[in-house]
Backbone as a ProteinNet text record, in pm:
[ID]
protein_1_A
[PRIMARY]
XXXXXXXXXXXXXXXXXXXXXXXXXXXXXXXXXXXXXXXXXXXXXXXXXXXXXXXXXXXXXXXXXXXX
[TERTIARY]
-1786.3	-1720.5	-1594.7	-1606.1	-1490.2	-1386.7	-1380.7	-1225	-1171.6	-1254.6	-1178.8	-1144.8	-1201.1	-1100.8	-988.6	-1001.9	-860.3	-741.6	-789.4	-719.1	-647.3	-775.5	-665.1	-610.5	-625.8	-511.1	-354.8	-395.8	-266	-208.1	-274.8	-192.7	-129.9	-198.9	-137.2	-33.3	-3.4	79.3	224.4	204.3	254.1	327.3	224.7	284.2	381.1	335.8	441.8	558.4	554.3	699.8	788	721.4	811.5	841.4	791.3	840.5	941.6	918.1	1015.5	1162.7	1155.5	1233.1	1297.9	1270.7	1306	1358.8	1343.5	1390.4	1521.3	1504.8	1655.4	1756.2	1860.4	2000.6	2072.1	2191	2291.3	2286.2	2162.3	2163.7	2183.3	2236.7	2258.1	2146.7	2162	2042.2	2003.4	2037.5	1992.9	1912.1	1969.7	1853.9	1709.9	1734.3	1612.1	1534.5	1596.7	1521.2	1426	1528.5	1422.2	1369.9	1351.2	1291	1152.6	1231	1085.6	941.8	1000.8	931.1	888.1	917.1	848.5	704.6	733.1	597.3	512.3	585	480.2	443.3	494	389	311.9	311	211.9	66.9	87.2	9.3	-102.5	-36.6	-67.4	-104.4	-100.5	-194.1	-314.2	-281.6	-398.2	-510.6	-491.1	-569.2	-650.3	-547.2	-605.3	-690.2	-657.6	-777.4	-891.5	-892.6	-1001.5	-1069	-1029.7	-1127.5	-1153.6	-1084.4	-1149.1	-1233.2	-1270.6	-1378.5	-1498.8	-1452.8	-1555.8	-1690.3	-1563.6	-1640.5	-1705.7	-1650.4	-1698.3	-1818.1	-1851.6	-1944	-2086.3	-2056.2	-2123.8	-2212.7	-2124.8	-2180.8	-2281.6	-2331.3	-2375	-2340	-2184.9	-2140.2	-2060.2	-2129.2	-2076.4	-1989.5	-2059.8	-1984.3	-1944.5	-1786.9	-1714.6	-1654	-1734.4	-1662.3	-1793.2	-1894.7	-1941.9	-1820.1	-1749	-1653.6	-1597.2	-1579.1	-1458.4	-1521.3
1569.7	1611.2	1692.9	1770.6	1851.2	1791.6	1679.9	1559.8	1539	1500.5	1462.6	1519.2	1647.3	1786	1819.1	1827.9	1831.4	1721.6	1632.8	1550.7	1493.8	1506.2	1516.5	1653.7	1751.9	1866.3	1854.9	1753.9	1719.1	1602.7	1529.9	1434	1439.4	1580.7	1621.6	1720.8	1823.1	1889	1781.3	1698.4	1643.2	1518.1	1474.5	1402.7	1445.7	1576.7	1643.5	1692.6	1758.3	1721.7	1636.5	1474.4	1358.1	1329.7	1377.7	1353.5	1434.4	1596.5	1680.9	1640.1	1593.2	1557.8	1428.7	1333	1227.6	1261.5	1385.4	1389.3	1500.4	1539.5	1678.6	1571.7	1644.3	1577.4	1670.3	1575.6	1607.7	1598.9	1493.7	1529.9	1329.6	1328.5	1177.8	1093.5	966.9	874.3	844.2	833.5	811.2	972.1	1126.6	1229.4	1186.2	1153.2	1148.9	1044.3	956.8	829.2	905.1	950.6	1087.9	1156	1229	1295.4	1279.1	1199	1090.4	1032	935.2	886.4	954.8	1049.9	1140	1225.2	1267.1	1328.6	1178.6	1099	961.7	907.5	917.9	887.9	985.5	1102.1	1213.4	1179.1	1177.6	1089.2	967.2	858.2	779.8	809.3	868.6	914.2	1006.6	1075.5	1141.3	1024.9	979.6	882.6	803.3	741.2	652.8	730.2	836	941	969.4	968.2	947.7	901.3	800.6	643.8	603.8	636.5	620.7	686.2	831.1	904.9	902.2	855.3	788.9	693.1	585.1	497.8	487.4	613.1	687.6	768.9	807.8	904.5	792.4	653.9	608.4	486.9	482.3	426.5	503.2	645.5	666.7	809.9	812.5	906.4	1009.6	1139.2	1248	1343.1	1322	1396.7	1315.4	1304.6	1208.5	1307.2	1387.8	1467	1428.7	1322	1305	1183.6	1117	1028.3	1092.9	1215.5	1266.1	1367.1
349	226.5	257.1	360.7	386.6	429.6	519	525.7	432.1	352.6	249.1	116	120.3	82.8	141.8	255.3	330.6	313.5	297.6	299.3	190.1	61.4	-87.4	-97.6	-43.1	-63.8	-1.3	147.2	212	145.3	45.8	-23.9	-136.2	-217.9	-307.9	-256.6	-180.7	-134.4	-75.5	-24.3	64.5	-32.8	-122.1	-236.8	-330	-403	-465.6	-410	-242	-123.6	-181.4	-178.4	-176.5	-347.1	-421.7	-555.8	-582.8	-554.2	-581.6	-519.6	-384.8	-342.5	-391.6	-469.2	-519.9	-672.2	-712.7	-836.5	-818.2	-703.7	-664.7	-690.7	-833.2	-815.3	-704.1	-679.2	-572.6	-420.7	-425.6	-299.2	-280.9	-118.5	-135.7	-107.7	-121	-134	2.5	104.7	204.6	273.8	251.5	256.5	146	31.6	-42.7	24.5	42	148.7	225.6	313.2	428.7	386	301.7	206.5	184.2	131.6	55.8	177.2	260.8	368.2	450.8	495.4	582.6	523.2	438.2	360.5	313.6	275.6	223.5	382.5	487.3	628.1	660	659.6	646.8	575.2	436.5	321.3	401	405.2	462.7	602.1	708.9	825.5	792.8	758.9	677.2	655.8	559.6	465.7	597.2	673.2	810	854.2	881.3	965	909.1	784.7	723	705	648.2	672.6	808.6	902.4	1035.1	1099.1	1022.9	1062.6	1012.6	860.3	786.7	834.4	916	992.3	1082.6	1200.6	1246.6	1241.9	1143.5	1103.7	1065.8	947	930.1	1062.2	1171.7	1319.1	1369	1343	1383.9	1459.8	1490.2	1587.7	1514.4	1526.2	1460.2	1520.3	1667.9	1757.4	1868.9	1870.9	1954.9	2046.5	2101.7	2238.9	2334.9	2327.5	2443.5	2505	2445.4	2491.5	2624.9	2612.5	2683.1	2818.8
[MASK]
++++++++++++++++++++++++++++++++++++++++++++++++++++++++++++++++++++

């Protein structure tokens, strides 16, 4: 449960980043571009990590430091 607390807090934080930034006048379109995409790949890794621990978790393996 706690990933994915973390993880909708980093998508809402991180989401509202890239909106605020998409609605700033004066600034030019290629910064909002950057703007924008950098917090929306944040978003989206997050999310991957999640669901990959998810899957993780449901294999069986909770603790992945005997790997190492």
């Amino acid at each position: 449960m706690a990933p994915a607390l973390v993880v909708a807090f980093i998508v809402l934080y991180y989401g509202g980043m890239a909106a605020l930034f998409a609605f700033v006048p004066g600034i030019p379109g290629w910064t909002k571009a950057l703007l924008c995409i950098i917090p929306a790949a944040v978003c989206a890794l997050a999310v991957y990590v999640l669901v990959q621990r998810i899957r993780e978790i449901q294999s069986g393996e909770e603790d992945d430091l005997d790997k190492y």
